Amino acid sequence: AVQTTHRMSALVGDLLDVAMLRSGRDIGLEMGQFKLVEAATRIADAHQSLAPEHRIVVQGPPELLVHSDRVRIERVLDNLVANAVKYSPDGGDVILEVAEDDDGVRVAVRDHGIGIPVTELQTVFEPYHRGSNTGTMRGIGLGLSGSRAVIRQLGGTLTATSVEGAGSTFTVRLPRASASPE
């Protein structure tokens, strides 16, 4: 019940963010310092109980700190892990790899699912886009376009690489410090 409530409140938060972003307004960010592995683990654990046929693993330095909006980062990771699980219907590993980048930090969410057709890799971030190979799979929530908009507002990037039939990797890169002065 607790997890259902958490999912519902995250979904409502998603929808509010999406409404703000679609209207061209910035969402109100709440910046602070937090451990990225801890945030990723919270999301992995929430999905693990719902996806017993998957093994959702977080890798990376536990002490790595980032200055960002924890709730928004968790919402984006929630969306990416939900997609990774949904688009790897045969199960398998979903890896959240936390690491330091040249000028910041990154979280790569990797699955071994159906992948994205190469011709669609650039359009997956467009609003309402659905992959031609996703069939009847349902989608709701922040979506990739909303996730990318949130990460941009946090001064970062969200990119994708994929091999159709072999899986996808979505990488969130964030500056070590906040994009805007405190």
Coordinates of C-alpha atoms in Angstrom, one line a residue:
A1 CA 0.0 0.0 0.0
V2 CA 2.9 2.4 0.8
Q3 CA 4.4 1.8 -2.6
T4 CA 1.1 2.3 -4.4
T5 CA 0.7 5.6 -2.5
H6 CA 4.3 6.6 -3.4
R7 CA 3.6 5.7 -7.1
M8 CA 0.4 7.7 -7.1
S9 CA 1.9 10.8 -5.6
A10 CA 4.9 10.5 -8.0
L11 CA 2.4 10.3 -10.8
V12 CA 0.5 13.3 -9.7
G13 CA 3.8 15.2 -9.3
D14 CA 4.7 14.1 -12.8
L15 CA 1.5 15.4 -14.3
L16 CA 1.9 18.7 -12.6
D17 CA 5.4 19.0 -13.9
V18 CA 4.3 18.0 -17.4
A19 CA 1.5 20.6 -17.3
M20 CA 4.0 23.3 -16.3
L21 CA 6.6 22.3 -18.9
R22 CA 4.0 22.1 -21.7
S23 CA 2.8 25.6 -20.9
G24 CA 6.3 26.8 -21.3
R25 CA 6.9 27.6 -17.7
D26 CA 9.8 26.5 -15.5
I27 CA 9.0 24.1 -12.7
G28 CA 9.9 25.3 -9.2
L29 CA 13.1 23.5 -8.3
E30 CA 14.2 22.6 -4.8
M31 CA 17.9 22.3 -4.9
G32 CA 20.0 20.5 -2.3
Q33 CA 22.9 18.1 -1.9
F34 CA 22.3 14.4 -1.8
K35 CA 23.9 11.0 -2.6
L36 CA 23.1 10.0 -6.1
V37 CA 23.5 6.2 -5.4
E38 CA 21.0 6.6 -2.5
A39 CA 18.4 8.2 -4.8
A40 CA 19.0 5.6 -7.5
T41 CA 18.7 2.8 -5.0
R42 CA 15.4 4.1 -3.7
I43 CA 14.0 4.0 -7.2
A44 CA 15.5 0.6 -8.0
D45 CA 14.0 -0.9 -4.8
A46 CA 10.6 0.5 -5.5
H47 CA 10.6 -1.1 -9.0
Q48 CA 12.2 -4.4 -7.9
S49 CA 9.2 -5.4 -5.8
L50 CA 7.0 -4.8 -8.8
A51 CA 9.2 -6.6 -11.3
P52 CA 10.3 -9.9 -9.9
E53 CA 11.4 -11.2 -13.3
H54 CA 14.0 -8.4 -13.5
R55 CA 17.1 -7.8 -11.5
I56 CA 17.5 -4.1 -10.9
V57 CA 21.0 -3.2 -9.8
V58 CA 22.6 0.0 -8.7
Q59 CA 26.4 0.4 -9.3
G60 CA 28.7 3.3 -8.3
P61 CA 30.4 5.1 -5.5
P62 CA 27.9 5.4 -2.6
E63 CA 29.4 8.7 -1.3
L64 CA 29.1 10.6 -4.7
L65 CA 27.3 13.8 -4.0
V66 CA 25.3 15.9 -6.4
H67 CA 23.7 19.3 -5.9
S68 CA 20.3 19.1 -7.7
D69 CA 16.6 18.6 -7.1
R70 CA 16.3 15.1 -5.5
V71 CA 12.6 14.7 -6.1
R72 CA 12.9 15.6 -9.8
I73 CA 16.0 13.4 -10.3
E74 CA 14.1 10.5 -8.6
R75 CA 11.1 11.2 -10.8
V76 CA 13.2 11.0 -14.0
L77 CA 15.0 7.9 -12.8
D78 CA 11.6 6.4 -11.9
N79 CA 10.5 7.0 -15.5
L80 CA 13.7 5.6 -17.0
V81 CA 13.5 2.4 -14.9
A82 CA 9.8 2.0 -15.6
N83 CA 10.6 2.1 -19.3
A84 CA 13.6 -0.2 -18.9
V85 CA 11.3 -2.8 -17.2
K86 CA 8.4 -2.3 -19.6
Y87 CA 10.6 -2.6 -22.7
S88 CA 12.4 -5.7 -21.5
P89 CA 9.3 -8.0 -21.2
D90 CA 11.5 -11.1 -21.0
G91 CA 13.1 -9.9 -17.8
G92 CA 16.8 -9.7 -17.2
D93 CA 19.0 -7.1 -15.6
V94 CA 18.3 -3.4 -15.5
I95 CA 21.5 -1.6 -14.4
L96 CA 21.6 1.9 -12.9
E97 CA 25.3 3.0 -13.2
V98 CA 26.2 6.0 -11.2
A99 CA 29.6 7.6 -12.0
E100 CA 31.6 10.8 -12.2
D101 CA 31.9 12.5 -15.5
D102 CA 34.4 15.0 -16.7
D103 CA 32.4 18.0 -15.5
G104 CA 29.8 16.4 -13.3
V105 CA 28.0 13.1 -12.6
R106 CA 25.9 10.7 -14.6
V107 CA 23.4 7.9 -14.1
A108 CA 23.1 5.5 -17.0
V109 CA 20.0 3.2 -17.0
R110 CA 20.7 0.2 -19.1
D111 CA 18.4 -2.6 -20.1
H112 CA 18.6 -5.7 -22.4
G113 CA 15.1 -5.3 -23.9
I114 CA 13.6 -4.7 -27.3
G115 CA 15.7 -1.6 -28.0
I116 CA 14.8 1.3 -30.2
P117 CA 14.8 1.2 -34.0
V118 CA 17.8 3.3 -35.2
T119 CA 15.6 5.6 -37.2
E120 CA 13.6 6.5 -34.1
L121 CA 16.4 7.2 -31.7
Q122 CA 16.2 10.9 -32.3
T123 CA 12.4 11.1 -32.0
V124 CA 12.0 9.2 -28.7
F125 CA 12.3 12.5 -26.8
E126 CA 9.5 14.1 -28.7
P127 CA 6.2 14.6 -26.8
Y128 CA 3.7 11.7 -27.4
H129 CA 6.3 9.6 -29.4
R130 CA 5.8 5.9 -29.1
G131 CA 8.2 3.4 -30.7
S132 CA 6.9 1.5 -33.7
N133 CA 8.0 -1.8 -32.0
T134 CA 6.2 -1.2 -28.7
G135 CA 2.9 -2.7 -29.8
T136 CA 0.1 -2.2 -27.2
M137 CA 2.4 -1.3 -24.3
R138 CA 0.8 1.6 -22.4
G139 CA 2.6 4.7 -21.3
I140 CA 1.8 7.4 -18.8
G141 CA 3.7 9.9 -16.6
L142 CA 6.6 12.2 -17.2
G143 CA 7.6 10.5 -20.4
L144 CA 11.0 11.0 -22.1
S145 CA 10.2 14.5 -23.4
G146 CA 9.2 15.6 -19.9
S147 CA 12.2 13.9 -18.4
R148 CA 14.6 15.6 -20.8
A149 CA 13.0 19.0 -20.1
V150 CA 13.4 18.5 -16.4
I151 CA 17.0 17.5 -16.7
R152 CA 17.7 20.5 -19.0
Q153 CA 16.2 22.8 -16.4
L154 CA 18.6 21.2 -13.9
G155 CA 21.5 22.2 -16.2
G156 CA 22.0 18.6 -17.5
T157 CA 21.4 16.4 -20.5
L158 CA 19.4 13.2 -21.1
T159 CA 20.6 11.1 -24.0
A160 CA 19.9 7.6 -25.4
T161 CA 21.8 4.9 -27.2
S162 CA 20.2 1.7 -28.3
V163 CA 20.6 -1.4 -30.4
E164 CA 17.2 -2.8 -31.6
G165 CA 16.7 -6.2 -30.1
A166 CA 19.6 -5.8 -27.6
G167 CA 18.5 -3.0 -25.3
S168 CA 18.8 0.7 -24.6
T169 CA 20.8 3.0 -22.3
F170 CA 19.5 6.3 -21.2
T171 CA 22.1 8.6 -19.6
V172 CA 21.4 11.5 -17.3
R173 CA 24.3 13.9 -17.0
L174 CA 24.2 16.6 -14.3
P175 CA 26.6 19.3 -13.3
R176 CA 28.3 18.7 -10.0
A177 CA 27.0 22.1 -8.7
S178 CA 23.7 23.7 -9.5
A179 CA 23.1 25.3 -12.8
S180 CA 21.9 28.6 -11.3
P181 CA 23.4 30.5 -8.4
E182 CA 21.8 29.9 -5.0

